[in-house]
Short mmCIF file of N, CA and C in Angstrom, two decimals:
data_model
loop_
_atom_site.label_atom_id
_atom_site.label_comp_id
_atom_site.label_asym_id
_atom_site.label_seq_id
_atom_site.Cartn_x
_atom_site.Cartn_y
_atom_site.Cartn_z
N MET A 1496 -21.69 -10.53 41.09
CA MET A 1496 -21.18 -11.22 42.25
C MET A 1496 -20.67 -12.61 41.89
N LYS A 1497 -21.39 -13.31 41.00
CA LYS A 1497 -20.95 -14.65 40.60
C LYS A 1497 -19.58 -14.63 39.95
N LYS A 1498 -19.33 -13.60 39.12
CA LYS A 1498 -18.05 -13.52 38.43
C LYS A 1498 -16.89 -13.41 39.42
N ALA A 1499 -17.03 -12.61 40.45
CA ALA A 1499 -15.97 -12.46 41.46
C ALA A 1499 -15.74 -13.78 42.17
N THR A 1500 -16.80 -14.50 42.46
CA THR A 1500 -16.67 -15.80 43.12
C THR A 1500 -15.92 -16.77 42.23
N ALA A 1501 -16.26 -16.77 40.94
CA ALA A 1501 -15.58 -17.67 40.00
C ALA A 1501 -14.10 -17.35 39.93
N SER A 1502 -13.75 -16.06 39.90
CA SER A 1502 -12.34 -15.67 39.83
C SER A 1502 -11.60 -16.10 41.09
N MET A 1503 -12.24 -15.94 42.22
CA MET A 1503 -11.59 -16.29 43.47
C MET A 1503 -11.37 -17.80 43.59
N LYS A 1504 -12.25 -18.59 43.02
CA LYS A 1504 -12.08 -20.04 43.06
C LYS A 1504 -10.80 -20.45 42.35
N LYS A 1505 -10.42 -19.72 41.33
CA LYS A 1505 -9.25 -20.07 40.53
C LYS A 1505 -7.95 -19.74 41.25
N ILE A 1506 -8.01 -18.93 42.28
CA ILE A 1506 -6.83 -18.50 43.00
C ILE A 1506 -6.66 -19.39 44.22
N ASP A 1507 -5.60 -20.14 44.27
CA ASP A 1507 -5.39 -21.11 45.33
C ASP A 1507 -4.50 -20.59 46.45
N SER A 1508 -3.86 -19.47 46.27
CA SER A 1508 -2.92 -18.98 47.27
C SER A 1508 -3.44 -17.71 47.92
N GLY A 1509 -3.39 -17.65 49.22
CA GLY A 1509 -3.82 -16.47 49.94
C GLY A 1509 -2.93 -15.27 49.66
N GLU A 1510 -1.75 -15.51 49.09
CA GLU A 1510 -0.83 -14.42 48.79
C GLU A 1510 -1.27 -13.61 47.58
N GLU A 1511 -2.15 -14.18 46.76
CA GLU A 1511 -2.56 -13.53 45.52
C GLU A 1511 -3.62 -12.48 45.81
N LYS A 1512 -3.75 -11.53 44.90
CA LYS A 1512 -4.72 -10.46 45.07
C LYS A 1512 -6.13 -11.02 44.88
N GLU A 1513 -7.01 -10.65 45.79
CA GLU A 1513 -8.40 -11.07 45.68
C GLU A 1513 -9.00 -10.51 44.41
N GLY A 1514 -9.72 -11.37 43.70
CA GLY A 1514 -10.44 -10.93 42.52
C GLY A 1514 -9.60 -10.77 41.27
N ALA A 1515 -8.30 -10.96 41.34
CA ALA A 1515 -7.46 -10.85 40.15
C ALA A 1515 -7.75 -12.02 39.23
N SER A 1516 -7.81 -11.75 37.94
CA SER A 1516 -8.07 -12.82 36.97
C SER A 1516 -6.80 -13.67 36.80
N PRO A 1517 -6.95 -14.89 36.32
CA PRO A 1517 -5.77 -15.72 36.06
C PRO A 1517 -4.78 -15.02 35.11
N SER A 1518 -5.30 -14.34 34.09
CA SER A 1518 -4.41 -13.63 33.15
C SER A 1518 -3.62 -12.54 33.86
N GLN A 1519 -4.27 -11.82 34.78
CA GLN A 1519 -3.56 -10.79 35.55
C GLN A 1519 -2.50 -11.40 36.45
N LEU A 1520 -2.80 -12.55 37.03
CA LEU A 1520 -1.83 -13.23 37.89
C LEU A 1520 -0.63 -13.72 37.08
N ILE A 1521 -0.87 -14.18 35.86
CA ILE A 1521 0.23 -14.61 34.99
C ILE A 1521 1.07 -13.39 34.60
N ASP A 1522 0.41 -12.29 34.27
CA ASP A 1522 1.14 -11.04 33.98
C ASP A 1522 2.04 -10.67 35.15
N ALA A 1523 1.49 -10.76 36.37
CA ALA A 1523 2.26 -10.41 37.56
C ALA A 1523 3.45 -11.35 37.75
N ARG A 1524 3.26 -12.64 37.51
CA ARG A 1524 4.37 -13.60 37.63
C ARG A 1524 5.47 -13.24 36.66
N ILE A 1525 5.11 -12.96 35.41
CA ILE A 1525 6.10 -12.59 34.40
C ILE A 1525 6.88 -11.37 34.86
N GLY A 1526 6.16 -10.37 35.39
CA GLY A 1526 6.80 -9.14 35.87
C GLY A 1526 7.70 -9.37 37.06
N GLU A 1527 7.28 -10.20 37.99
CA GLU A 1527 8.06 -10.40 39.21
C GLU A 1527 9.33 -11.21 38.94
N LEU A 1528 9.32 -12.04 37.92
CA LEU A 1528 10.54 -12.80 37.60
C LEU A 1528 11.66 -11.85 37.18
N GLY A 1529 11.33 -10.89 36.31
CA GLY A 1529 12.26 -9.83 35.97
C GLY A 1529 13.56 -10.25 35.32
N ASP A 1530 13.61 -11.46 34.77
CA ASP A 1530 14.83 -11.91 34.10
C ASP A 1530 14.45 -12.73 32.87
N TRP A 1531 15.38 -13.52 32.37
CA TRP A 1531 15.13 -14.30 31.16
C TRP A 1531 13.94 -15.25 31.31
N ARG A 1532 13.67 -15.71 32.55
CA ARG A 1532 12.55 -16.63 32.76
C ARG A 1532 11.22 -15.94 32.50
N GLY A 1533 11.10 -14.69 32.91
CA GLY A 1533 9.89 -13.93 32.63
C GLY A 1533 9.71 -13.71 31.14
N GLU A 1534 10.81 -13.39 30.47
CA GLU A 1534 10.77 -13.20 29.02
C GLU A 1534 10.38 -14.50 28.31
N MET A 1535 10.93 -15.62 28.76
CA MET A 1535 10.63 -16.91 28.15
C MET A 1535 9.17 -17.30 28.39
N LEU A 1536 8.69 -17.12 29.62
CA LEU A 1536 7.31 -17.43 29.93
C LEU A 1536 6.36 -16.56 29.10
N ALA A 1537 6.68 -15.29 28.96
CA ALA A 1537 5.86 -14.39 28.15
C ALA A 1537 5.85 -14.83 26.69
N ARG A 1538 7.00 -15.28 26.19
CA ARG A 1538 7.10 -15.69 24.79
C ARG A 1538 6.30 -16.97 24.53
N VAL A 1539 6.44 -17.98 25.40
CA VAL A 1539 5.69 -19.21 25.17
C VAL A 1539 4.19 -18.96 25.35
N ARG A 1540 3.84 -18.09 26.27
CA ARG A 1540 2.43 -17.72 26.45
C ARG A 1540 1.87 -17.12 25.17
N ALA A 1541 2.59 -16.20 24.56
CA ALA A 1541 2.15 -15.57 23.32
C ALA A 1541 1.99 -16.61 22.21
N LEU A 1542 2.92 -17.55 22.13
CA LEU A 1542 2.84 -18.59 21.10
C LEU A 1542 1.64 -19.52 21.33
N ILE A 1543 1.37 -19.82 22.58
CA ILE A 1543 0.21 -20.66 22.91
C ILE A 1543 -1.07 -19.96 22.45
N LYS A 1544 -1.17 -18.66 22.73
CA LYS A 1544 -2.36 -17.90 22.34
C LYS A 1544 -2.48 -17.77 20.83
N GLN A 1545 -1.34 -17.66 20.14
CA GLN A 1545 -1.38 -17.61 18.67
C GLN A 1545 -1.86 -18.93 18.10
N ALA A 1546 -1.37 -20.01 18.67
CA ALA A 1546 -1.69 -21.34 18.16
C ALA A 1546 -3.14 -21.72 18.44
N GLU A 1547 -3.63 -21.31 19.60
CA GLU A 1547 -4.98 -21.69 20.03
C GLU A 1547 -5.70 -20.45 20.56
N PRO A 1548 -6.34 -19.69 19.66
CA PRO A 1548 -6.99 -18.44 20.08
C PRO A 1548 -8.09 -18.64 21.14
N ASP A 1549 -8.67 -19.83 21.23
CA ASP A 1549 -9.74 -20.08 22.21
C ASP A 1549 -9.20 -20.60 23.55
N VAL A 1550 -7.89 -20.52 23.75
CA VAL A 1550 -7.30 -21.02 24.99
C VAL A 1550 -7.82 -20.20 26.18
N VAL A 1551 -7.98 -20.88 27.30
CA VAL A 1551 -8.39 -20.23 28.55
C VAL A 1551 -7.21 -20.31 29.51
N GLU A 1552 -6.85 -19.16 30.08
CA GLU A 1552 -5.76 -19.14 31.05
C GLU A 1552 -6.34 -19.37 32.45
N GLU A 1553 -5.65 -20.20 33.21
CA GLU A 1553 -6.03 -20.48 34.59
C GLU A 1553 -4.81 -20.29 35.49
N TRP A 1554 -5.04 -20.25 36.78
CA TRP A 1554 -3.99 -20.10 37.79
C TRP A 1554 -4.28 -21.15 38.84
N LYS A 1555 -3.47 -22.21 38.87
CA LYS A 1555 -3.78 -23.34 39.75
C LYS A 1555 -2.59 -23.71 40.62
N TRP A 1556 -2.86 -24.59 41.55
CA TRP A 1556 -1.83 -25.21 42.39
C TRP A 1556 -0.88 -24.19 43.01
N ARG A 1557 -1.46 -23.20 43.62
CA ARG A 1557 -0.70 -22.17 44.32
C ARG A 1557 0.30 -21.42 43.43
N GLY A 1558 -0.12 -21.14 42.22
CA GLY A 1558 0.70 -20.27 41.39
C GLY A 1558 1.30 -20.85 40.14
N VAL A 1559 0.58 -21.75 39.48
CA VAL A 1559 1.07 -22.31 38.21
C VAL A 1559 0.17 -21.83 37.08
N PRO A 1560 0.74 -21.13 36.10
CA PRO A 1560 -0.05 -20.77 34.92
C PRO A 1560 -0.45 -22.04 34.16
N VAL A 1561 -1.72 -22.09 33.76
CA VAL A 1561 -2.26 -23.25 33.05
C VAL A 1561 -3.04 -22.75 31.85
N TRP A 1562 -2.85 -23.43 30.71
CA TRP A 1562 -3.60 -23.10 29.51
C TRP A 1562 -4.49 -24.29 29.17
N GLU A 1563 -5.79 -24.00 28.99
CA GLU A 1563 -6.78 -25.05 28.79
C GLU A 1563 -7.66 -24.79 27.58
N ARG A 1564 -8.11 -25.86 27.00
CA ARG A 1564 -9.20 -25.87 26.03
C ARG A 1564 -9.76 -27.28 26.06
N ALA A 1565 -10.95 -27.44 26.61
CA ALA A 1565 -11.58 -28.76 26.78
C ALA A 1565 -10.68 -29.66 27.62
N GLY A 1566 -9.95 -29.08 28.54
CA GLY A 1566 -9.00 -29.78 29.39
C GLY A 1566 -7.66 -29.07 29.34
N ILE A 1567 -6.74 -29.51 30.16
CA ILE A 1567 -5.42 -28.87 30.21
C ILE A 1567 -4.62 -29.17 28.95
N ILE A 1568 -4.12 -28.11 28.34
CA ILE A 1568 -3.17 -28.24 27.23
C ILE A 1568 -1.78 -28.35 27.84
N CYS A 1569 -1.40 -27.33 28.63
CA CYS A 1569 -0.08 -27.35 29.25
C CYS A 1569 -0.02 -26.40 30.43
N THR A 1570 1.03 -26.57 31.22
CA THR A 1570 1.31 -25.69 32.34
C THR A 1570 2.66 -25.01 32.08
N GLY A 1571 2.87 -23.88 32.72
CA GLY A 1571 4.13 -23.15 32.56
C GLY A 1571 4.76 -22.86 33.91
N GLU A 1572 5.65 -23.73 34.32
CA GLU A 1572 6.30 -23.57 35.62
C GLU A 1572 7.67 -22.92 35.46
N THR A 1573 8.04 -22.12 36.45
CA THR A 1573 9.34 -21.47 36.42
C THR A 1573 10.17 -21.93 37.61
N TYR A 1574 11.40 -22.31 37.33
CA TYR A 1574 12.35 -22.74 38.34
C TYR A 1574 13.59 -21.88 38.23
N LYS A 1575 14.55 -22.11 39.07
CA LYS A 1575 15.76 -21.27 39.11
C LYS A 1575 16.48 -21.25 37.76
N SER A 1576 16.59 -22.41 37.12
CA SER A 1576 17.38 -22.46 35.88
C SER A 1576 16.59 -22.95 34.67
N VAL A 1577 15.25 -23.03 34.79
CA VAL A 1577 14.47 -23.55 33.67
C VAL A 1577 13.04 -23.02 33.71
N VAL A 1578 12.47 -22.85 32.53
CA VAL A 1578 11.04 -22.64 32.37
C VAL A 1578 10.52 -23.94 31.77
N LYS A 1579 9.61 -24.59 32.48
CA LYS A 1579 9.12 -25.92 32.08
C LYS A 1579 7.70 -25.80 31.56
N LEU A 1580 7.50 -26.22 30.32
CA LEU A 1580 6.18 -26.29 29.71
C LEU A 1580 5.79 -27.76 29.69
N THR A 1581 4.82 -28.13 30.55
CA THR A 1581 4.42 -29.53 30.67
C THR A 1581 3.08 -29.73 29.98
N PHE A 1582 3.05 -30.65 29.03
CA PHE A 1582 1.83 -30.98 28.30
C PHE A 1582 1.17 -32.16 29.00
N ALA A 1583 -0.08 -31.94 29.43
CA ALA A 1583 -0.80 -32.92 30.25
C ALA A 1583 -0.91 -34.27 29.56
N LYS A 1584 -1.11 -34.28 28.25
CA LYS A 1584 -1.25 -35.53 27.50
C LYS A 1584 -0.15 -35.66 26.45
N GLY A 1585 1.01 -35.15 26.80
CA GLY A 1585 2.12 -35.09 25.86
C GLY A 1585 2.55 -36.43 25.28
N ALA A 1586 2.41 -37.51 26.05
CA ALA A 1586 2.82 -38.82 25.56
C ALA A 1586 1.95 -39.28 24.40
N SER A 1587 0.77 -38.69 24.25
CA SER A 1587 -0.14 -39.06 23.17
C SER A 1587 0.03 -38.17 21.94
N LEU A 1588 0.96 -37.24 21.99
CA LEU A 1588 1.15 -36.30 20.89
C LEU A 1588 2.35 -36.69 20.03
N GLU A 1589 2.21 -36.47 18.73
CA GLU A 1589 3.34 -36.60 17.82
C GLU A 1589 4.28 -35.43 18.08
N ASP A 1590 5.57 -35.69 18.09
CA ASP A 1590 6.57 -34.64 18.32
C ASP A 1590 7.68 -34.79 17.28
N PRO A 1591 7.35 -34.56 16.00
CA PRO A 1591 8.34 -34.78 14.94
C PRO A 1591 9.59 -33.90 15.04
N SER A 1592 9.47 -32.75 15.70
CA SER A 1592 10.62 -31.86 15.85
C SER A 1592 11.45 -32.16 17.08
N GLY A 1593 10.99 -33.09 17.91
CA GLY A 1593 11.74 -33.48 19.10
C GLY A 1593 11.83 -32.39 20.16
N LEU A 1594 10.74 -31.65 20.34
CA LEU A 1594 10.75 -30.59 21.36
C LEU A 1594 10.75 -31.14 22.78
N PHE A 1595 10.06 -32.23 23.01
CA PHE A 1595 10.00 -32.78 24.36
C PHE A 1595 11.38 -33.24 24.79
N ASN A 1596 11.85 -32.70 25.92
CA ASN A 1596 13.18 -33.05 26.41
C ASN A 1596 13.19 -33.33 27.91
N SER A 1597 11.98 -33.47 28.49
CA SER A 1597 11.86 -33.70 29.92
C SER A 1597 10.61 -34.51 30.21
N SER A 1598 10.60 -35.21 31.33
CA SER A 1598 9.46 -36.07 31.72
C SER A 1598 9.17 -37.11 30.65
N LEU A 1599 10.19 -37.61 30.02
CA LEU A 1599 10.02 -38.55 28.92
C LEU A 1599 9.66 -39.96 29.38
N GLU A 1600 9.90 -40.25 30.66
CA GLU A 1600 9.66 -41.60 31.17
C GLU A 1600 8.21 -41.82 31.57
N GLY A 1601 7.41 -40.75 31.67
CA GLY A 1601 6.03 -40.88 32.12
C GLY A 1601 5.11 -41.49 31.06
N ASN A 1602 4.00 -42.00 31.52
CA ASN A 1602 3.03 -42.61 30.60
C ASN A 1602 2.08 -41.59 29.99
N THR A 1603 1.98 -40.41 30.59
CA THR A 1603 0.99 -39.44 30.14
C THR A 1603 1.61 -38.10 29.76
N ARG A 1604 2.33 -37.49 30.67
CA ARG A 1604 2.87 -36.14 30.45
C ARG A 1604 4.19 -36.16 29.70
N ARG A 1605 4.47 -35.04 29.07
CA ARG A 1605 5.77 -34.76 28.48
C ARG A 1605 6.03 -33.27 28.69
N ALA A 1606 7.29 -32.90 28.79
CA ALA A 1606 7.61 -31.49 29.04
C ALA A 1606 8.74 -31.01 28.14
N ILE A 1607 8.79 -29.70 28.03
CA ILE A 1607 9.88 -29.02 27.33
C ILE A 1607 10.53 -28.11 28.36
N ASP A 1608 11.81 -28.32 28.61
CA ASP A 1608 12.58 -27.45 29.49
C ASP A 1608 13.30 -26.41 28.64
N PHE A 1609 13.01 -25.16 28.92
CA PHE A 1609 13.69 -24.06 28.24
C PHE A 1609 14.72 -23.48 29.21
N HIS A 1610 15.96 -23.37 28.74
CA HIS A 1610 17.04 -22.79 29.54
C HIS A 1610 17.40 -21.42 28.99
N GLU A 1611 18.11 -20.65 29.78
CA GLU A 1611 18.52 -19.32 29.36
C GLU A 1611 19.27 -19.42 28.03
N GLY A 1612 18.86 -18.57 27.08
CA GLY A 1612 19.52 -18.53 25.78
C GLY A 1612 18.95 -19.49 24.75
N ASP A 1613 18.05 -20.39 25.16
CA ASP A 1613 17.44 -21.32 24.21
C ASP A 1613 16.61 -20.56 23.19
N LYS A 1614 16.67 -21.05 21.95
CA LYS A 1614 15.83 -20.51 20.89
C LYS A 1614 14.62 -21.42 20.78
N ILE A 1615 13.44 -20.83 20.65
CA ILE A 1615 12.20 -21.60 20.55
C ILE A 1615 11.90 -21.90 19.09
N ASP A 1616 11.63 -23.15 18.78
CA ASP A 1616 11.12 -23.51 17.46
C ASP A 1616 9.63 -23.18 17.48
N GLU A 1617 9.32 -21.95 17.09
CA GLU A 1617 7.98 -21.43 17.26
C GLU A 1617 6.92 -22.23 16.52
N GLU A 1618 7.19 -22.61 15.29
CA GLU A 1618 6.20 -23.35 14.51
C GLU A 1618 5.96 -24.74 15.11
N ALA A 1619 7.02 -25.39 15.55
CA ALA A 1619 6.87 -26.71 16.15
C ALA A 1619 6.09 -26.63 17.47
N LEU A 1620 6.37 -25.59 18.26
CA LEU A 1620 5.65 -25.42 19.53
C LEU A 1620 4.17 -25.15 19.27
N LYS A 1621 3.87 -24.29 18.31
CA LYS A 1621 2.47 -24.00 17.99
C LYS A 1621 1.77 -25.26 17.48
N ALA A 1622 2.46 -26.08 16.72
CA ALA A 1622 1.87 -27.33 16.24
C ALA A 1622 1.55 -28.27 17.41
N LEU A 1623 2.44 -28.33 18.41
CA LEU A 1623 2.17 -29.15 19.59
C LEU A 1623 0.96 -28.64 20.36
N VAL A 1624 0.85 -27.34 20.51
CA VAL A 1624 -0.29 -26.75 21.22
C VAL A 1624 -1.59 -27.07 20.48
N ARG A 1625 -1.57 -26.91 19.15
CA ARG A 1625 -2.77 -27.22 18.37
C ARG A 1625 -3.13 -28.70 18.48
N ALA A 1626 -2.13 -29.56 18.46
CA ALA A 1626 -2.37 -31.00 18.57
C ALA A 1626 -2.94 -31.35 19.95
N ALA A 1627 -2.42 -30.73 21.00
CA ALA A 1627 -2.92 -30.98 22.36
C ALA A 1627 -4.37 -30.51 22.49
N SER A 1628 -4.67 -29.36 21.92
CA SER A 1628 -6.03 -28.85 21.96
C SER A 1628 -6.98 -29.77 21.18
N ALA A 1629 -6.54 -30.22 20.01
CA ALA A 1629 -7.36 -31.12 19.21
C ALA A 1629 -7.60 -32.44 19.94
N LEU A 1630 -6.58 -32.94 20.61
CA LEU A 1630 -6.73 -34.17 21.38
C LEU A 1630 -7.77 -33.98 22.49
N ASN A 1631 -7.69 -32.85 23.19
CA ASN A 1631 -8.66 -32.57 24.25
C ASN A 1631 -10.08 -32.48 23.70
N THR A 1632 -10.26 -31.77 22.60
CA THR A 1632 -11.61 -31.59 22.07
C THR A 1632 -12.14 -32.89 21.48
N SER A 1633 -11.28 -33.71 20.90
CA SER A 1633 -11.76 -35.00 20.36
C SER A 1633 -12.11 -35.94 21.50
N ALA A 1634 -11.35 -35.92 22.58
CA ALA A 1634 -11.65 -36.77 23.74
C ALA A 1634 -12.95 -36.35 24.39
N ARG A 1635 -13.21 -35.06 24.45
CA ARG A 1635 -14.45 -34.57 25.04
C ARG A 1635 -15.63 -34.97 24.16
N GLY A 1636 -15.46 -34.93 22.85
CA GLY A 1636 -16.52 -35.33 21.93
C GLY A 1636 -16.87 -36.80 22.09
N LYS A 1637 -15.85 -37.64 22.30
CA LYS A 1637 -16.08 -39.07 22.48
C LYS A 1637 -16.87 -39.33 23.76
N LYS A 1638 -16.56 -38.60 24.83
CA LYS A 1638 -17.29 -38.77 26.10
C LYS A 1638 -18.75 -38.38 25.93
N SER A 1639 -18.99 -37.28 25.21
CA SER A 1639 -20.35 -36.79 25.04
C SER A 1639 -21.18 -37.75 24.19
N SER A 1640 -20.62 -38.24 23.09
CA SER A 1640 -21.38 -39.11 22.20
C SER A 1640 -21.53 -40.51 22.77
N GLY A 1641 -20.62 -40.91 23.67
CA GLY A 1641 -20.69 -42.24 24.25
C GLY A 1641 -21.66 -42.33 25.41
N ALA A 1642 -22.14 -41.21 25.90
CA ALA A 1642 -23.02 -41.24 27.10
C ALA A 1642 -24.46 -41.47 26.75
#
């Protein structure tokens, strides 16, 4: 019974199926898009999982896929003409390949906008995911040891 309650807490929209896991909801989003955006979201999702095998998928804010490890790594939003991968602490990450191309003016977040036909620099994206995860785990360690 506790497990069902935990799953339902993660679902913020009444439109979603009761008891569906965040991973199932992300699968459904990819399927319902049915175009290049679904393919792009599926591809970046696979790369995130390859880069960080311990990643936890969540479904927040009425339908936004979120990938976490010791905090949010990134979100995957889909719009009419773009799939946006927003890194919660992107401004603190090194980006030697210049993947960040959106939300550059913010003090904390950075994003990558993928458009139809864009090729993903897979190794650079996986490096960003690993760096974001490492930043989260190091920040959590500092909080624990400082208390």
